[in-house]
């Protein structure tokens, strides 16, 4: 079954039928305001923190899935027929459906009974709002009398509380409607200085802000009573479930096209100027009104969209490859870079499979993602590095996650994921290689966000390495701690209690279980640190860290090599994992990949042998393993076909993270071409 | 609009149209296995703890609401028409719909195209399972070729994790299907010795255990693909969303009736006998199979249903009133008693407005609910009292909530709700009055669940009172702490941080804000404690506590009386709340009700004056206040009309909690008749 295709010129993925096997989502927003947006207009939006500042409701793991989003309904007022141009939620039959997921925007549209509707969703740069640019065309031979209804359901800010604490939440919802703009202001009176708003460019035939009024009892988003009857209720929510819906009526002549703009946004007021007039309970709208008015003008919306396109041209233009393989070009030039920016912004906190309420940004994740985006946004990478380093513990250890809103380490999760500290070194090395900005190493950075503990960033890197050196196991390989890159390889956890987290419960003191994955990582990070030291005139450090790297390389080849491939780990009983001795799980992809990327066994042929075997053994693995192995095969084939392994010796190394710090700085607009 | 009526003879509430304004639910289960069940078959089930042992999924605050439950689909195999006899989830048009919410069971049924289907849901006494007794009758003049499909969606045990941690949960689901029984065993292999099962009395045409297979992509419970096509997929879930569905085919002759029984249950195996054969990963079904086989037999299911009816006859038969008012009889003889048993079992942890994941059992709630059920289940009341007292702190204070599965105080919520300790005294007093079992006072009970801290229960009561005496404010009224009976009257909380709980954040040291409500409660609890002391030969204690009661009575009349009614509280600034001086909130129902129930102002006319005013001022209050006031008016009218106020002087006191401990023990089967 074919659901779509890549349009490389437009840098879009085009979905041509809406009933994809699972919701296929895009991410909108590049800075502080974000949203996930499925090809059928499902999803939600938030400001900075997917848990604490959720703007709109999406229901996870719902039946049917992907229900709730940024819906528009069209109603033919002549016969009462109504439908969603995005197919969901009405699932009405439509012609010419398409969703174009582009760089920070999606355009979703279709045609029904001669009415063509297309909706372009995006977040303007520098703003905390999203624009829906809706275009309606009458392709009939006669005039059409239409009603349009928009709809979003507001989240009461904290997404976890929102879905669990009904005793409170159903009593607290508050809205205001003024000049046809819907303001959602739950808890604004008491404790918040932020609110949401939903505005429309057209004069309204009516509006709704109370979900149950709009939908009617026992009715879903697929058949709201207000839409079915063609009549908004002008409801004002007091508690229950606040929502926003505009009702716009229009008569379109044959061939006529009209554009309607909706703006959904987040806004903060000064704490001392929350109300207008002061002392009242009425929202002060002085600073938000100009923003709303601006983007309800089509020319401003168009200009913002053009600016977003230019932004992505600039980002992607930093680095473009031209290879003999169209898939590689597509991945390198568009989608890998785009994904890296998405992870930079969201760090996996919100997706179809992360509800956005269980975690903050990862220490490891944020550092490793930096490898993928540092060349596009070096200034933001610098800020990110310093934010992350400020959460590091004095031991050199790391909180596994931190909250984007507070930038503080997450105590609930804690630390002891022993690969984490290495990633700080590797991330900083990537930044230095990209920018040559060695001044970052002198930046004073606190530990654990405690003022007075400032040390230069370089000392943080040293602490990272010291943390690893303090945790070496019986085979002189690194102890794994709670887990390594594979968060689920919890070798020191022997939990018998349902509900206990495998990742944060530690039953053993962890003096035995070792990770070959971390060992490979350490070879790389110690070499990077050595290079950094050498570049900054610290010859003694350079020698020390260089020796750590080569020693660990030797240790892997001695204790981490199983004869034909790299072992994955040793467990708490000292038994190998990912060895031919094991009945199940004889070979793991992670240690093959990372040891090889670190250069372990490249010279003596071990690396190639391990990778060849890795490709052969993936046939009968479970589905998700097969998917990983497939990806691995692709990368491996690309690597081998393009002779990128030569990059290990320094030739075409820009695709690989192990480029040495001491290498030449790249021209930031250069086109790179493989030398085969 | 009329949606139903009371059938007093059957002790049922009969709902005659399914589209009630909101889901109207019943509770099934009396002991360890519970469920909420709406009139359209929505809801979920759990074992003991609504958060930690959730068996099936119900989606809170969904669109449309009340979606997900215990659904049965009927399919006419001749024309493919399918529907739900419970109206939801297909919302197909049906004739003769009715739902009879009875004592621990509901029967939901309807007719469509000459096929009549009725489903009786209940939990047998002594078992951890629910039975669905489905009856199908062909009222056509020709034979009918039908398919039946059952469906439940399994919850992966921890209801909070289940709805938020998809990264893990979507990978962990496990089932087994053996002899046409569906077993849900997620995490059984690793850390659980309990599993769920779903069985059917008939030979199956097929089954499903994977939700996406049963529903098909983008389809909801309203139109499962398996049902629409009349063909189960025989799917076996590996991860994603495990469910249970049986497909039964039958041909019914004109006038023929068939019964199909479904059994959904929870079962525990011995930790050392989890697998059969040992060492395998196959569920040991030795102990569960006899249970399943038993209840799939119609005669056993009927016998269990009869036993449940007898159980409720016995419970309600303990106390029956006959008054001139049918509504009072109905409330006293059936529904209030039934509600009290529901709160005894669930303590408000699970409902349409409590998601069951945010709280355990309340200290206050469990004690006060005891007043309503102690006469029905004195032995269980005794156990509950001792459980609750074991969570008390040595200071006499209380955790506001405790978890039913562990019976330990809930640290997340903490304590300092200053009315809590009084309720232990009042609960014990009610138990003593009902049973005369003074031996409970000598029971050694730990503090804060710590072994070695045992003291007689009587000492716990003394500590409760001491806790109150240690917290007296400027007007000699009790300090309120975090809150009193009104959990939202948080006078020491001045939170400016969104997301902070008003109830557990304390910004002030609490040396000023006082509660007149607690004062009234203290008059009552001190009098009860005095009576208890007197009955057990502790004359000195009796005098002491008696004086505390009369002193507090006098204090209320001096500082808690506003001229025409009782003040509600004094805030942190020492200003009255619920006073004629206030611009808003001049009079509160809580202090009028509780001071009067405690007898404050009964002799000097203050009580009657306050109640009269309370009835007059409720006209223009917000909706929920009006509802409370309405209830209050009813109680007040009943009270006045029946001259129950005479009960305050000792005549007809069984409806009122202030019956003195020293009074006569009641004959447990006596019919009470009001003396007017």
Tab-separated table of N, CA, C and O in Angstrom, chain A residues 290-336:
chain	number	residue	atom	x	y	z
A	290	UNK	N	-2.229	43.676	19.386
A	290	UNK	CA	-1.465	43.977	18.160
A	290	UNK	C	-0.930	42.719	17.478
A	290	UNK	O	-0.872	42.650	16.250
A	291	UNK	N	-0.568	41.724	18.302
A	291	UNK	CA	-0.064	40.462	17.742
A	291	UNK	C	-1.181	39.775	16.965
A	291	UNK	O	-0.994	39.321	15.825
A	292	UNK	N	-2.337	39.683	17.584
A	292	UNK	CA	-3.474	39.023	16.930
A	292	UNK	C	-3.833	39.747	15.635
A	292	UNK	O	-3.976	39.127	14.573
A	293	UNK	N	-3.945	41.061	15.737
A	293	UNK	CA	-4.353	41.837	14.554
A	293	UNK	C	-3.361	41.665	13.412
A	293	UNK	O	-3.743	41.555	12.254
A	294	UNK	N	-2.084	41.616	13.774
A	294	UNK	CA	-1.059	41.486	12.740
A	294	UNK	C	-1.256	40.209	11.923
A	294	UNK	O	-1.305	40.249	10.689
A	295	UNK	N	-1.412	39.097	12.625
A	295	UNK	CA	-1.397	37.828	11.897
A	295	UNK	C	-2.759	37.436	11.323
A	295	UNK	O	-2.850	36.464	10.585
A	296	UNK	N	-3.775	38.206	11.643
A	296	UNK	CA	-5.056	37.973	10.969
A	296	UNK	C	-5.064	38.630	9.574
A	296	UNK	O	-5.995	38.420	8.799
A	297	UNK	N	-4.047	39.422	9.277
A	297	UNK	CA	-3.903	40.009	7.934
A	297	UNK	C	-3.165	39.017	7.053
A	297	UNK	O	-2.056	38.583	7.378
A	298	UNK	N	-3.747	38.734	5.892
A	298	UNK	CA	-3.169	37.716	5.014
A	298	UNK	C	-1.741	38.064	4.603
A	298	UNK	O	-0.874	37.185	4.543
A	299	UNK	N	-1.475	39.333	4.349
A	299	UNK	CA	-0.133	39.671	3.858
A	299	UNK	C	0.918	39.420	4.942
A	299	UNK	O	2.029	38.985	4.651
A	300	UNK	N	0.539	39.645	6.196
A	300	UNK	CA	1.494	39.379	7.276
A	300	UNK	C	1.689	37.888	7.493
A	300	UNK	O	2.790	37.424	7.778
A	301	UNK	N	0.597	37.133	7.378
A	301	UNK	CA	0.707	35.677	7.505
A	301	UNK	C	1.590	35.125	6.384
A	301	UNK	O	2.470	34.292	6.608
A	302	UNK	N	1.367	35.643	5.159
A	302	UNK	CA	2.176	35.186	4.031
A	302	UNK	C	3.656	35.539	4.241
A	302	UNK	O	4.545	34.729	3.954
A	303	UNK	N	3.897	36.731	4.737
A	303	UNK	CA	5.282	37.148	4.967
A	303	UNK	C	5.928	36.253	6.036
A	303	UNK	O	7.099	35.870	5.922
A	304	UNK	N	5.157	35.909	7.078
A	304	UNK	CA	5.690	35.045	8.136
A	304	UNK	C	5.990	33.667	7.582
A	304	UNK	O	7.000	33.038	7.958
A	305	UNK	N	5.140	33.203	6.688
A	305	UNK	CA	5.386	31.890	6.094
A	305	UNK	C	6.632	31.929	5.205
A	305	UNK	O	7.456	31.010	5.235
A	306	UNK	N	6.771	33.005	4.451
A	306	UNK	CA	7.961	33.145	3.604
A	306	UNK	C	9.226	33.191	4.469
A	306	UNK	O	10.252	32.591	4.132
A	307	UNK	N	9.145	33.890	5.596
A	307	UNK	CA	10.303	33.993	6.492
A	307	UNK	C	10.665	32.619	7.066
A	307	UNK	O	11.847	32.292	7.231
A	308	UNK	N	9.646	31.827	7.350
A	308	UNK	CA	9.901	30.481	7.855
A	308	UNK	C	10.625	29.640	6.796
A	308	UNK	O	11.579	28.914	7.089
A	309	UNK	N	10.187	29.803	5.543
A	309	UNK	CA	10.841	29.083	4.451
A	309	UNK	C	12.300	29.502	4.315
A	309	UNK	O	13.192	28.666	4.139
A	310	UNK	N	12.527	30.815	4.412
A	310	UNK	CA	13.896	31.322	4.318
A	310	UNK	C	14.760	30.784	5.466
A	310	UNK	O	15.926	30.419	5.267
A	311	UNK	N	14.144	30.725	6.642
A	311	UNK	CA	14.828	30.189	7.821
A	311	UNK	C	15.318	28.771	7.542
A	311	UNK	O	16.469	28.424	7.834
A	312	UNK	N	14.449	27.955	6.968
A	312	UNK	CA	14.851	26.573	6.694
A	312	UNK	C	15.831	26.482	5.532
A	312	UNK	O	16.725	25.640	5.523
A	313	UNK	N	15.667	27.363	4.558
A	313	UNK	CA	16.680	27.423	3.486
A	313	UNK	C	18.046	27.694	4.094
A	313	UNK	O	19.041	27.052	3.736
A	314	UNK	N	18.075	28.642	5.014
A	314	UNK	CA	19.353	28.999	5.637
A	314	UNK	C	19.915	27.834	6.433
A	314	UNK	O	21.095	27.501	6.333
A	315	UNK	N	19.040	27.193	7.238
A	315	UNK	CA	19.516	26.100	8.079
A	315	UNK	C	20.048	24.955	7.223
A	315	UNK	O	21.163	24.467	7.437
A	316	UNK	N	19.243	24.544	6.267
A	316	UNK	CA	19.629	23.382	5.469
A	316	UNK	C	20.745	23.732	4.502
A	316	UNK	O	21.524	22.863	4.104
A	317	UNK	N	20.828	25.024	4.142
A	317	UNK	CA	21.862	25.434	3.202
A	317	UNK	C	23.262	25.364	3.775
A	317	UNK	O	24.250	25.351	3.039
A	318	UNK	N	23.353	25.299	5.071
A	318	UNK	CA	24.669	25.218	5.708
A	318	UNK	C	25.427	23.995	5.218
A	318	UNK	O	26.654	24.020	5.067
A	319	UNK	N	24.711	22.973	4.933
A	319	UNK	CA	25.378	21.723	4.588
A	319	UNK	C	24.514	20.921	3.629
A	319	UNK	O	23.420	20.489	3.996
A	320	UNK	N	24.974	20.735	2.429
A	320	UNK	CA	24.242	19.948	1.438
A	320	UNK	C	25.201	18.963	0.792
A	320	UNK	O	26.293	19.341	0.338
A	321	UNK	N	24.795	17.709	0.739
A	321	UNK	CA	25.626	16.685	0.112
A	321	UNK	C	25.030	16.307	-1.238
A	321	UNK	O	23.821	16.390	-1.452
A	322	UNK	N	25.872	15.925	-2.136
A	322	UNK	CA	25.386	15.384	-3.411
A	322	UNK	C	26.086	14.054	-3.618
A	322	UNK	O	27.300	14.013	-3.771
A	323	UNK	N	25.352	12.985	-3.533
A	323	UNK	CA	25.944	11.643	-3.593
A	323	UNK	C	25.286	10.867	-4.727
A	323	UNK	O	24.288	11.322	-5.294
A	324	UNK	N	25.804	9.704	-5.054
A	324	UNK	CA	25.154	8.918	-6.114
A	324	UNK	C	23.822	8.330	-5.659
A	324	UNK	O	23.118	7.723	-6.449
A	325	UNK	N	23.469	8.490	-4.425
A	325	UNK	CA	22.278	7.828	-3.885
A	325	UNK	C	21.237	8.855	-3.468
A	325	UNK	O	21.442	9.634	-2.543
A	326	UNK	N	20.082	8.835	-4.137
A	326	UNK	CA	19.047	9.839	-3.890
A	326	UNK	C	18.512	9.749	-2.457
A	326	UNK	O	18.168	10.749	-1.822
A	327	UNK	N	18.478	8.536	-1.928
A	327	UNK	CA	17.978	8.359	-0.563
A	327	UNK	C	18.923	8.992	0.446
A	327	UNK	O	18.494	9.593	1.428
A	328	UNK	N	20.221	8.825	0.174
A	328	UNK	CA	21.198	9.444	1.063
A	328	UNK	C	21.083	10.962	1.000
A	328	UNK	O	21.060	11.641	2.032
A	329	UNK	N	20.992	11.482	-0.220
A	329	UNK	CA	20.849	12.935	-0.365
A	329	UNK	C	19.627	13.434	0.407
A	329	UNK	O	19.683	14.417	1.136
A	330	UNK	N	18.524	12.735	0.220
A	330	UNK	CA	17.272	13.146	0.862
A	330	UNK	C	17.423	13.124	2.388
A	330	UNK	O	16.977	14.034	3.089
A	331	UNK	N	18.067	12.057	2.852
A	331	UNK	CA	18.227	11.928	4.308
A	331	UNK	C	19.157	13.001	4.844
A	331	UNK	O	18.846	13.691	5.816
A	332	UNK	N	20.299	13.145	4.161
A	332	UNK	CA	21.312	14.069	4.672
A	332	UNK	C	20.879	15.518	4.493
A	332	UNK	O	21.025	16.346	5.390
A	333	UNK	N	20.318	15.812	3.365
A	333	UNK	CA	20.083	17.219	3.025
A	333	UNK	C	18.785	17.778	3.594
A	333	UNK	O	18.645	18.985	3.737
A	334	UNK	N	17.833	16.885	3.862
A	334	UNK	CA	16.531	17.389	4.326
A	334	UNK	C	16.119	16.755	5.658
A	334	UNK	O	16.114	17.403	6.696
A	335	UNK	N	15.845	15.475	5.618
A	335	UNK	CA	15.056	14.918	6.712
A	335	UNK	C	15.855	14.610	7.954
A	335	UNK	O	15.363	14.751	9.072
A	336	UNK	N	17.128	14.216	7.809
A	336	UNK	CA	17.909	14.006	9.026
A	336	UNK	C	18.143	15.334	9.734
A	336	UNK	O	18.004	15.447	10.953
